[in-house]
Amino acid sequence: MKKITVLWILLLLPYFVFANAETKSKEMCECLKKAKTSQTESDKKECLDLREKHVKALKKGSKQHEGYVKSLSTCEQELAGIPQVDPNLTTEEKTKVVCDCMKTANKQNRMGCFKLQSDYAKTISDLEEKKAFNINSQSCGE
């Protein structure tokens, strides 16, 4: 009976750990949304405190922390108005998305556009096509 209980714990542990990181990233995302709409310093400080608490709980550098950061990055991109990467787009469509981002982003959100450009470049396996994408998407941001 003890062996079965230990086996169940070992099988379910990764699920609970992942769920914990996902729950924390959703909690943090909600905090960031609230802070963005309210614009009060106390709400922003609350998010900083919450992030610090989450990083301690998830142990920075762990798989759970990596998942938390990845989920949070998606949330932050949404809040900044940066579109999500769609690897199924053609190279021309990817270039247009990056260029549109560069044209509409304010100075603060422009870094998100550069990240978008980098993420799209990673989805292109052909070296010549990737080179053309990088040249075309860089020239539209100038």
Short mmCIF file of N, CA, C and O in Angstrom, two decimals:
data_model
loop_
_atom_site.label_atom_id
_atom_site.label_comp_id
_atom_site.label_asym_id
_atom_site.label_seq_id
_atom_site.Cartn_x
_atom_site.Cartn_y
_atom_site.Cartn_z
N MET A 1 0.82 -1.20 0.00
CA MET A 1 0.00 0.00 0.00
C MET A 1 0.87 1.26 0.00
O MET A 1 0.55 2.21 -0.69
N LYS A 2 1.97 1.23 0.75
CA LYS A 2 2.87 2.39 0.79
C LYS A 2 3.49 2.64 -0.58
O LYS A 2 3.65 3.77 -1.00
N LYS A 3 3.83 1.55 -1.27
CA LYS A 3 4.44 1.68 -2.59
C LYS A 3 3.48 2.35 -3.57
O LYS A 3 3.89 3.17 -4.39
N ILE A 4 2.22 1.99 -3.50
CA ILE A 4 1.22 2.58 -4.39
C ILE A 4 1.07 4.07 -4.09
O ILE A 4 1.01 4.90 -5.00
N THR A 5 1.04 4.43 -2.83
CA THR A 5 0.91 5.83 -2.42
C THR A 5 2.11 6.64 -2.90
O THR A 5 1.96 7.72 -3.46
N VAL A 6 3.31 6.11 -2.71
CA VAL A 6 4.52 6.79 -3.15
C VAL A 6 4.51 6.92 -4.68
O VAL A 6 4.88 7.97 -5.22
N LEU A 7 4.08 5.90 -5.37
CA LEU A 7 4.00 5.94 -6.83
C LEU A 7 3.06 7.04 -7.29
O LEU A 7 3.37 7.81 -8.20
N TRP A 8 1.90 7.15 -6.67
CA TRP A 8 0.94 8.20 -7.02
C TRP A 8 1.53 9.58 -6.76
O TRP A 8 1.37 10.50 -7.57
N ILE A 9 2.21 9.73 -5.66
CA ILE A 9 2.83 11.02 -5.34
C ILE A 9 3.86 11.38 -6.42
O ILE A 9 3.89 12.50 -6.91
N LEU A 10 4.69 10.41 -6.79
CA LEU A 10 5.71 10.66 -7.81
C LEU A 10 5.10 10.97 -9.18
O LEU A 10 5.62 11.79 -9.93
N LEU A 11 3.99 10.33 -9.50
CA LEU A 11 3.33 10.57 -10.77
C LEU A 11 2.63 11.93 -10.81
O LEU A 11 2.61 12.60 -11.85
N LEU A 12 2.07 12.34 -9.71
CA LEU A 12 1.30 13.58 -9.67
C LEU A 12 2.13 14.81 -9.31
O LEU A 12 1.70 15.94 -9.57
N LEU A 13 3.32 14.62 -8.76
CA LEU A 13 4.13 15.75 -8.33
C LEU A 13 4.44 16.73 -9.45
O LEU A 13 4.25 17.94 -9.28
N PRO A 14 4.87 16.27 -10.63
CA PRO A 14 5.14 17.24 -11.71
C PRO A 14 3.91 18.05 -12.09
O PRO A 14 4.01 19.23 -12.40
N TYR A 15 2.74 17.43 -12.05
CA TYR A 15 1.51 18.14 -12.38
C TYR A 15 1.27 19.28 -11.39
O TYR A 15 0.98 20.41 -11.78
N PHE A 16 1.42 19.00 -10.09
CA PHE A 16 1.19 20.02 -9.08
C PHE A 16 2.24 21.12 -9.13
O PHE A 16 1.92 22.29 -8.94
N VAL A 17 3.47 20.75 -9.42
CA VAL A 17 4.53 21.75 -9.51
C VAL A 17 4.27 22.67 -10.70
O VAL A 17 4.34 23.88 -10.60
N PHE A 18 3.93 22.08 -11.86
CA PHE A 18 3.63 22.88 -13.04
C PHE A 18 2.41 23.75 -12.80
O PHE A 18 2.38 24.92 -13.14
N ALA A 19 1.38 23.17 -12.21
CA ALA A 19 0.15 23.91 -11.91
C ALA A 19 0.46 25.09 -11.00
O ALA A 19 -0.11 26.16 -11.14
N ASN A 20 1.38 24.89 -10.07
CA ASN A 20 1.76 25.95 -9.15
C ASN A 20 2.40 27.11 -9.92
O ASN A 20 2.06 28.27 -9.69
N ALA A 21 3.30 26.83 -10.82
CA ALA A 21 3.95 27.87 -11.62
C ALA A 21 2.93 28.57 -12.51
O ALA A 21 2.95 29.79 -12.65
N GLU A 22 2.04 27.81 -13.10
CA GLU A 22 1.01 28.39 -13.97
C GLU A 22 0.06 29.28 -13.17
O GLU A 22 -0.29 30.38 -13.60
N THR A 23 -0.32 28.82 -11.99
CA THR A 23 -1.20 29.61 -11.12
C THR A 23 -0.53 30.92 -10.73
O THR A 23 -1.14 31.99 -10.77
N LYS A 24 0.75 30.84 -10.39
CA LYS A 24 1.48 32.04 -9.99
C LYS A 24 1.63 33.01 -11.16
O LYS A 24 1.51 34.22 -10.99
N SER A 25 1.88 32.50 -12.37
CA SER A 25 2.01 33.40 -13.51
C SER A 25 0.67 34.07 -13.84
O SER A 25 0.64 35.24 -14.21
N LYS A 26 -0.42 33.34 -13.69
CA LYS A 26 -1.74 33.95 -13.92
C LYS A 26 -2.03 35.02 -12.86
O LYS A 26 -2.55 36.09 -13.17
N GLU A 27 -1.66 34.72 -11.62
CA GLU A 27 -1.83 35.68 -10.53
C GLU A 27 -1.02 36.95 -10.82
O GLU A 27 -1.50 38.07 -10.66
N MET A 28 0.20 36.77 -11.28
CA MET A 28 1.06 37.90 -11.58
C MET A 28 0.53 38.69 -12.76
O MET A 28 0.55 39.93 -12.76
N CYS A 29 0.03 38.01 -13.77
CA CYS A 29 -0.53 38.67 -14.94
C CYS A 29 -1.73 39.54 -14.55
O CYS A 29 -1.85 40.67 -15.00
N GLU A 30 -2.57 39.01 -13.70
CA GLU A 30 -3.72 39.80 -13.22
C GLU A 30 -3.26 41.04 -12.47
O GLU A 30 -3.83 42.11 -12.61
N CYS A 31 -2.21 40.88 -11.67
CA CYS A 31 -1.65 42.01 -10.94
C CYS A 31 -1.14 43.08 -11.91
O CYS A 31 -1.39 44.27 -11.73
N LEU A 32 -0.44 42.65 -12.95
CA LEU A 32 0.09 43.59 -13.94
C LEU A 32 -1.03 44.30 -14.69
O LEU A 32 -0.93 45.50 -14.97
N LYS A 33 -2.09 43.57 -15.02
CA LYS A 33 -3.23 44.19 -15.70
C LYS A 33 -3.87 45.26 -14.82
O LYS A 33 -4.20 46.35 -15.27
N LYS A 34 -4.02 44.91 -13.55
CA LYS A 34 -4.61 45.87 -12.59
C LYS A 34 -3.72 47.10 -12.45
O LYS A 34 -4.20 48.23 -12.47
N ALA A 35 -2.41 46.88 -12.34
CA ALA A 35 -1.47 48.00 -12.18
C ALA A 35 -1.46 48.89 -13.42
O ALA A 35 -1.35 50.11 -13.31
N LYS A 36 -1.60 48.27 -14.59
CA LYS A 36 -1.59 49.05 -15.84
C LYS A 36 -2.82 49.95 -15.92
O LYS A 36 -2.72 51.10 -16.32
N THR A 37 -3.97 49.41 -15.54
CA THR A 37 -5.19 50.22 -15.65
C THR A 37 -5.30 51.26 -14.54
O THR A 37 -5.80 52.34 -14.77
N SER A 38 -4.80 50.95 -13.35
CA SER A 38 -4.94 51.89 -12.24
C SER A 38 -3.86 52.97 -12.25
O SER A 38 -4.10 54.09 -11.82
N GLN A 39 -2.65 52.61 -12.71
CA GLN A 39 -1.52 53.53 -12.76
C GLN A 39 -1.10 54.08 -11.39
O GLN A 39 -0.44 55.11 -11.31
N THR A 40 -1.50 53.42 -10.30
CA THR A 40 -1.07 53.88 -8.98
C THR A 40 0.21 53.18 -8.56
O THR A 40 0.42 52.01 -8.89
N GLU A 41 1.04 53.89 -7.84
CA GLU A 41 2.33 53.34 -7.41
C GLU A 41 2.15 52.14 -6.48
O GLU A 41 2.93 51.20 -6.53
N SER A 42 1.12 52.17 -5.64
CA SER A 42 0.93 51.06 -4.70
C SER A 42 0.61 49.75 -5.44
O SER A 42 1.08 48.68 -5.04
N ASP A 43 -0.14 49.84 -6.54
CA ASP A 43 -0.45 48.64 -7.34
C ASP A 43 0.81 48.12 -8.03
O ASP A 43 1.03 46.91 -8.11
N LYS A 44 1.64 49.04 -8.51
CA LYS A 44 2.89 48.63 -9.16
C LYS A 44 3.83 47.98 -8.14
O LYS A 44 4.47 46.97 -8.44
N LYS A 45 3.89 48.55 -6.94
CA LYS A 45 4.74 47.98 -5.90
C LYS A 45 4.23 46.60 -5.48
O LYS A 45 5.02 45.69 -5.24
N GLU A 46 2.92 46.46 -5.44
CA GLU A 46 2.33 45.15 -5.11
C GLU A 46 2.79 44.08 -6.10
O GLU A 46 3.12 42.96 -5.71
N CYS A 47 2.86 44.43 -7.39
CA CYS A 47 3.32 43.48 -8.40
C CYS A 47 4.80 43.14 -8.23
O CYS A 47 5.19 41.99 -8.39
N LEU A 48 5.60 44.13 -7.90
CA LEU A 48 7.02 43.87 -7.65
C LEU A 48 7.20 42.93 -6.46
O LEU A 48 8.00 41.99 -6.51
N ASP A 49 6.44 43.18 -5.40
CA ASP A 49 6.51 42.32 -4.22
C ASP A 49 6.04 40.90 -4.55
O ASP A 49 6.65 39.92 -4.11
N LEU A 50 4.98 40.81 -5.32
CA LEU A 50 4.43 39.51 -5.71
C LEU A 50 5.44 38.73 -6.57
O LEU A 50 5.65 37.54 -6.35
N ARG A 51 6.08 39.42 -7.48
CA ARG A 51 7.07 38.76 -8.33
C ARG A 51 8.23 38.23 -7.50
O ARG A 51 8.70 37.11 -7.71
N GLU A 52 8.69 39.02 -6.56
CA GLU A 52 9.77 38.59 -5.67
C GLU A 52 9.37 37.36 -4.87
O GLU A 52 10.13 36.40 -4.75
N LYS A 53 8.15 37.37 -4.39
CA LYS A 53 7.62 36.22 -3.63
C LYS A 53 7.56 34.97 -4.51
O LYS A 53 7.95 33.88 -4.09
N HIS A 54 7.10 35.13 -5.74
CA HIS A 54 7.00 34.00 -6.67
C HIS A 54 8.37 33.43 -7.02
O HIS A 54 8.56 32.21 -7.07
N VAL A 55 9.33 34.32 -7.29
CA VAL A 55 10.67 33.87 -7.65
C VAL A 55 11.29 33.06 -6.51
O VAL A 55 11.91 32.03 -6.74
N LYS A 56 11.08 33.51 -5.29
CA LYS A 56 11.59 32.76 -4.12
C LYS A 56 10.91 31.40 -4.02
O LYS A 56 11.56 30.39 -3.79
N ALA A 57 9.60 31.39 -4.20
CA ALA A 57 8.84 30.14 -4.05
C ALA A 57 9.19 29.13 -5.15
O ALA A 57 9.24 27.93 -4.90
N LEU A 58 9.43 29.63 -6.36
CA LEU A 58 9.69 28.73 -7.50
C LEU A 58 11.17 28.42 -7.67
O LEU A 58 11.54 27.63 -8.52
N LYS A 59 12.01 29.05 -6.88
CA LYS A 59 13.46 28.82 -6.94
C LYS A 59 14.02 29.18 -8.32
O LYS A 59 13.97 28.38 -9.26
N LYS A 60 14.54 30.39 -8.40
CA LYS A 60 15.09 30.91 -9.65
C LYS A 60 16.04 29.90 -10.30
O LYS A 60 16.89 29.33 -9.64
N GLY A 61 15.87 29.70 -11.59
CA GLY A 61 16.70 28.77 -12.34
C GLY A 61 16.08 27.39 -12.50
O GLY A 61 16.54 26.59 -13.30
N SER A 62 15.02 27.10 -11.75
CA SER A 62 14.37 25.80 -11.83
C SER A 62 13.46 25.73 -13.06
O SER A 62 13.16 26.75 -13.68
N LYS A 63 13.02 24.54 -13.40
CA LYS A 63 12.08 24.36 -14.53
C LYS A 63 10.78 25.12 -14.27
O LYS A 63 10.21 25.70 -15.17
N GLN A 64 10.33 25.09 -13.02
CA GLN A 64 9.09 25.79 -12.67
C GLN A 64 9.26 27.29 -12.89
O GLN A 64 8.38 27.96 -13.42
N HIS A 65 10.42 27.83 -12.50
CA HIS A 65 10.67 29.25 -12.68
C HIS A 65 10.73 29.60 -14.16
O HIS A 65 10.20 30.63 -14.59
N GLU A 66 11.35 28.74 -14.97
CA GLU A 66 11.42 28.96 -16.41
C GLU A 66 10.02 29.02 -17.02
O GLU A 66 9.74 29.87 -17.86
N GLY A 67 9.14 28.10 -16.61
CA GLY A 67 7.77 28.11 -17.10
C GLY A 67 7.03 29.35 -16.68
O GLY A 67 6.25 29.94 -17.45
N TYR A 68 7.27 29.79 -15.46
CA TYR A 68 6.65 31.01 -14.92
C TYR A 68 7.09 32.22 -15.76
O TYR A 68 6.26 33.02 -16.19
N VAL A 69 8.38 32.33 -16.02
CA VAL A 69 8.91 33.46 -16.79
C VAL A 69 8.36 33.44 -18.22
O VAL A 69 7.99 34.49 -18.75
N LYS A 70 8.27 32.26 -18.81
CA LYS A 70 7.74 32.16 -20.18
C LYS A 70 6.28 32.60 -20.24
O LYS A 70 5.88 33.36 -21.12
N SER A 71 5.47 32.13 -19.29
CA SER A 71 4.06 32.53 -19.24
C SER A 71 3.93 34.03 -19.01
O SER A 71 3.08 34.69 -19.59
N LEU A 72 4.77 34.54 -18.14
CA LEU A 72 4.73 35.96 -17.82
C LEU A 72 5.14 36.80 -19.02
O LEU A 72 4.57 37.87 -19.25
N SER A 73 6.09 36.31 -19.79
CA SER A 73 6.53 37.02 -20.98
C SER A 73 5.38 37.17 -21.97
O SER A 73 5.19 38.22 -22.57
N THR A 74 4.60 36.12 -22.12
CA THR A 74 3.43 36.16 -22.99
C THR A 74 2.44 37.21 -22.50
O THR A 74 1.92 38.00 -23.29
N CYS A 75 2.22 37.24 -21.21
CA CYS A 75 1.30 38.22 -20.61
C CYS A 75 1.81 39.64 -20.85
O CYS A 75 1.05 40.52 -21.24
N GLU A 76 3.09 39.85 -20.62
CA GLU A 76 3.67 41.19 -20.80
C GLU A 76 3.60 41.64 -22.25
O GLU A 76 3.36 42.82 -22.52
N GLN A 77 3.78 40.70 -23.19
CA GLN A 77 3.64 41.04 -24.61
C GLN A 77 2.22 41.49 -24.92
O GLN A 77 2.00 42.46 -25.64
N GLU A 78 1.24 40.76 -24.37
CA GLU A 78 -0.16 41.12 -24.58
C GLU A 78 -0.43 42.52 -24.04
O GLU A 78 -1.09 43.34 -24.68
N LEU A 79 0.05 42.79 -22.83
CA LEU A 79 -0.17 44.10 -22.20
C LEU A 79 0.48 45.23 -22.99
O LEU A 79 -0.03 46.34 -23.02
N ALA A 80 1.59 44.94 -23.65
CA ALA A 80 2.29 45.95 -24.45
C ALA A 80 1.69 46.08 -25.84
O ALA A 80 2.09 46.95 -26.61
N GLY A 81 0.75 45.19 -26.19
CA GLY A 81 0.13 45.24 -27.50
C GLY A 81 0.97 44.60 -28.59
O GLY A 81 0.78 44.88 -29.76
N ILE A 82 1.92 43.76 -28.18
CA ILE A 82 2.79 43.08 -29.14
C ILE A 82 2.12 41.77 -29.54
O ILE A 82 1.76 40.97 -28.67
N PRO A 83 1.94 41.52 -30.84
CA PRO A 83 1.27 40.29 -31.27
C PRO A 83 2.09 39.04 -30.94
O PRO A 83 3.31 39.10 -30.83
N GLN A 84 1.40 37.94 -30.78
CA GLN A 84 2.05 36.65 -30.53
C GLN A 84 2.64 36.11 -31.83
O GLN A 84 2.15 36.40 -32.92
N VAL A 85 3.69 35.32 -31.70
CA VAL A 85 4.35 34.73 -32.86
C VAL A 85 3.48 33.63 -33.46
O VAL A 85 3.00 32.76 -32.74
N ASP A 86 3.29 33.70 -34.76
CA ASP A 86 2.56 32.66 -35.49
C ASP A 86 3.54 32.06 -36.50
O ASP A 86 3.78 32.64 -37.56
N PRO A 87 4.13 30.90 -36.18
CA PRO A 87 5.13 30.30 -37.06
C PRO A 87 4.59 29.86 -38.42
O PRO A 87 5.35 29.58 -39.33
N ASN A 88 3.27 29.81 -38.57
CA ASN A 88 2.67 29.36 -39.82
C ASN A 88 2.57 30.46 -40.89
O ASN A 88 2.16 30.19 -42.01
N LEU A 89 2.95 31.68 -40.54
CA LEU A 89 2.90 32.76 -41.52
C LEU A 89 4.02 32.60 -42.54
O LEU A 89 5.05 32.00 -42.26
N THR A 90 3.81 33.17 -43.71
CA THR A 90 4.88 33.20 -44.71
C THR A 90 5.93 34.21 -44.25
O THR A 90 5.66 35.05 -43.36
N THR A 91 7.08 34.17 -44.87
CA THR A 91 8.15 35.12 -44.50
C THR A 91 7.70 36.55 -44.76
O THR A 91 7.98 37.45 -43.95
N GLU A 92 6.98 36.78 -45.83
CA GLU A 92 6.48 38.12 -46.14
C GLU A 92 5.49 38.58 -45.06
O GLU A 92 5.51 39.74 -44.64
N GLU A 93 4.62 37.68 -44.62
CA GLU A 93 3.65 38.02 -43.57
C GLU A 93 4.36 38.31 -42.25
O GLU A 93 3.98 39.23 -41.52
N LYS A 94 5.39 37.54 -41.95
CA LYS A 94 6.17 37.77 -40.72
C LYS A 94 6.83 39.15 -40.77
O LYS A 94 6.81 39.88 -39.78
N THR A 95 7.38 39.48 -41.93
CA THR A 95 8.01 40.79 -42.10
C THR A 95 6.98 41.90 -41.90
O THR A 95 7.25 42.89 -41.21
N LYS A 96 5.80 41.73 -42.46
CA LYS A 96 4.74 42.74 -42.32
C LYS A 96 4.34 42.91 -40.86
O LYS A 96 4.16 44.03 -40.38
N VAL A 97 4.19 41.81 -40.11
CA VAL A 97 3.82 41.89 -38.70
C VAL A 97 4.87 42.66 -37.92
O VAL A 97 4.54 43.54 -37.11
N VAL A 98 6.14 42.36 -38.16
CA VAL A 98 7.23 43.06 -37.46
C VAL A 98 7.23 44.54 -37.84
O VAL A 98 7.33 45.41 -36.96
N CYS A 99 7.09 44.83 -39.12
CA CYS A 99 7.08 46.23 -39.57
C CYS A 99 5.89 46.99 -39.00
O CYS A 99 6.03 48.14 -38.57
N ASP A 100 4.72 46.37 -38.98
CA ASP A 100 3.54 47.01 -38.39
C ASP A 100 3.77 47.30 -36.92
O ASP A 100 3.39 48.36 -36.41
N CYS A 101 4.40 46.36 -36.23
CA CYS A 101 4.71 46.55 -34.82
C CYS A 101 5.64 47.76 -34.64
O CYS A 101 5.41 48.61 -33.79
N MET A 102 6.68 47.83 -35.46
CA MET A 102 7.65 48.93 -35.37
C MET A 102 6.98 50.28 -35.65
O MET A 102 7.30 51.28 -35.01
N LYS A 103 6.05 50.29 -36.59
CA LYS A 103 5.39 51.55 -36.97
C LYS A 103 4.43 52.04 -35.90
O LYS A 103 4.26 53.25 -35.72
N THR A 104 3.77 51.12 -35.21
CA THR A 104 2.74 51.52 -34.26
C THR A 104 3.21 51.58 -32.81
O THR A 104 2.55 52.19 -31.97
N ALA A 105 4.36 50.97 -32.51
CA ALA A 105 4.82 50.91 -31.12
C ALA A 105 5.41 52.25 -30.69
O ALA A 105 6.10 52.92 -31.45
N ASN A 106 5.13 52.59 -29.43
CA ASN A 106 5.81 53.76 -28.89
C ASN A 106 7.22 53.36 -28.50
O ASN A 106 7.59 52.19 -28.58
N LYS A 107 8.02 54.31 -28.07
CA LYS A 107 9.43 54.04 -27.80
C LYS A 107 9.61 52.92 -26.77
O LYS A 107 10.50 52.08 -26.88
N GLN A 108 8.77 52.88 -25.76
CA GLN A 108 8.88 51.89 -24.69
C GLN A 108 8.56 50.48 -25.21
O GLN A 108 9.20 49.51 -24.83
N ASN A 109 7.58 50.35 -26.09
CA ASN A 109 7.16 49.04 -26.58
C ASN A 109 8.01 48.54 -27.76
O ASN A 109 7.85 47.41 -28.19
N ARG A 110 8.88 49.36 -28.27
CA ARG A 110 9.70 48.97 -29.42
C ARG A 110 10.57 47.75 -29.13
O ARG A 110 10.82 46.94 -30.01
N MET A 111 11.02 47.61 -27.89
CA MET A 111 11.83 46.45 -27.53
C MET A 111 11.03 45.16 -27.74
O MET A 111 11.59 44.15 -28.13
N GLY A 112 9.75 45.22 -27.50
CA GLY A 112 8.89 44.07 -27.74
C GLY A 112 8.86 43.72 -29.23
O GLY A 112 8.79 42.54 -29.60
N CYS A 113 8.94 44.74 -30.08
CA CYS A 113 8.97 44.50 -31.53
C CYS A 113 10.28 43.82 -31.93
O CYS A 113 10.29 42.95 -32.80
N PHE A 114 11.37 44.21 -31.31
CA PHE A 114 12.65 43.57 -31.60
C PHE A 114 12.64 42.11 -31.15
O PHE A 114 13.18 41.24 -31.82
N LYS A 115 11.98 41.85 -30.02
CA LYS A 115 11.85 40.47 -29.54
C LYS A 115 10.98 39.67 -30.53
O LYS A 115 11.28 38.54 -30.86
N LEU A 116 9.91 40.29 -31.00
CA LEU A 116 9.04 39.65 -31.98
C LEU A 116 9.84 39.31 -33.25
O LEU A 116 9.73 38.21 -33.79
N GLN A 117 10.66 40.25 -33.69
CA GLN A 117 11.51 40.02 -34.86
C GLN A 117 12.44 38.83 -34.61
O GLN A 117 12.58 37.95 -35.46
N SER A 118 13.06 38.79 -33.46
CA SER A 118 13.96 37.70 -33.11
C SER A 118 13.23 36.36 -33.06
O SER A 118 13.72 35.35 -33.57
N ASP A 119 12.05 36.37 -32.44
CA ASP A 119 11.26 35.13 -32.34
C ASP A 119 10.84 34.62 -33.72
O ASP A 119 10.86 33.42 -33.98
N TYR A 120 10.46 35.54 -34.60
CA TYR A 120 10.08 35.13 -35.95
C TYR A 120 11.30 34.60 -36.72
O TYR A 120 11.19 33.63 -37.46
N ALA A 121 12.45 35.22 -36.53
CA ALA A 121 13.66 34.76 -37.22
C ALA A 121 13.98 33.32 -36.81
O ALA A 121 14.42 32.52 -37.64
N LYS A 122 13.71 32.97 -35.57
CA LYS A 122 13.96 31.61 -35.08
C LYS A 122 13.05 30.58 -35.75
O LYS A 122 13.36 29.39 -35.74
N THR A 123 11.94 31.03 -36.30
CA THR A 123 11.00 30.10 -36.94
C THR A 123 11.35 29.81 -38.39
O THR A 123 10.71 28.99 -39.03
N ILE A 124 12.36 30.50 -38.91
CA ILE A 124 12.75 30.33 -40.32
C ILE A 124 14.02 29.47 -40.37
O ILE A 124 15.07 29.88 -39.87
N SER A 125 13.90 28.30 -40.99
CA SER A 125 15.04 27.37 -41.01
C SER A 125 16.00 27.62 -42.18
O SER A 125 17.19 27.42 -42.05
N ASP A 126 15.49 28.08 -43.31
CA ASP A 126 16.34 28.33 -44.46
C ASP A 126 17.20 29.58 -44.20
O ASP A 126 16.67 30.66 -43.94
N LEU A 127 18.52 29.42 -44.30
CA LEU A 127 19.43 30.51 -43.96
C LEU A 127 19.29 31.74 -44.86
O LEU A 127 19.34 32.88 -44.39
N GLU A 128 19.10 31.52 -46.15
CA GLU A 128 18.94 32.65 -47.08
C GLU A 128 17.63 33.39 -46.80
O GLU A 128 17.56 34.61 -46.85
N GLU A 129 16.59 32.62 -46.55
CA GLU A 129 15.28 33.21 -46.24
C GLU A 129 15.35 33.99 -44.93
O GLU A 129 14.79 35.08 -44.82
N LYS A 130 16.04 33.43 -43.94
CA LYS A 130 16.20 34.11 -42.65
C LYS A 130 16.98 35.42 -42.82
O LYS A 130 16.62 36.44 -42.24
N LYS A 131 18.03 35.37 -43.64
CA LYS A 131 18.84 36.56 -43.90
C LYS A 131 17.98 37.65 -44.54
O LYS A 131 18.02 38.82 -44.14
N ALA A 132 17.18 37.27 -45.53
CA ALA A 132 16.30 38.22 -46.21
C ALA A 132 15.28 38.80 -45.22
O ALA A 132 15.01 40.00 -45.23
N PHE A 133 14.72 37.93 -44.38
CA PHE A 133 13.77 38.40 -43.37
C PHE A 133 14.41 39.43 -42.45
O PHE A 133 13.84 40.48 -42.17
N ASN A 134 15.60 39.11 -41.96
CA ASN A 134 16.29 40.04 -41.05
C ASN A 134 16.58 41.38 -41.70
O ASN A 134 16.34 42.43 -41.10
N ILE A 135 17.03 41.36 -42.95
CA ILE A 135 17.32 42.60 -43.65
C ILE A 135 16.04 43.41 -43.87
O ILE A 135 15.98 44.61 -43.58
N ASN A 136 14.99 42.75 -44.36
CA ASN A 136 13.73 43.43 -44.64
C ASN A 136 13.05 43.96 -43.38
O ASN A 136 12.53 45.07 -43.36
N SER A 137 13.05 43.16 -42.32
CA SER A 137 12.36 43.59 -41.09
C SER A 137 13.18 44.63 -40.33
O SER A 137 12.61 45.42 -39.58
N GLN A 138 14.48 44.68 -40.54
CA GLN A 138 15.29 45.72 -39.89
C GLN A 138 15.15 47.04 -40.61
O GLN A 138 15.10 48.09 -39.97
N SER A 139 15.04 47.00 -41.92
CA SER A 139 14.96 48.23 -42.68
C SER A 139 13.63 48.97 -42.46
O SER A 139 13.57 50.18 -42.59
N CYS A 140 12.58 48.25 -42.12
CA CYS A 140 11.29 48.91 -41.92
C CYS A 140 11.24 49.65 -40.59
O CYS A 140 10.41 50.52 -40.38
N GLY A 141 12.13 49.33 -39.65
CA GLY A 141 12.12 49.97 -38.34
C GLY A 141 12.94 51.24 -38.30
O GLY A 141 13.02 51.90 -37.27
N GLU A 142 13.55 51.62 -39.41
CA GLU A 142 14.40 52.81 -39.43
C GLU A 142 13.66 54.03 -39.86
O GLU A 142 12.68 54.03 -40.48
#
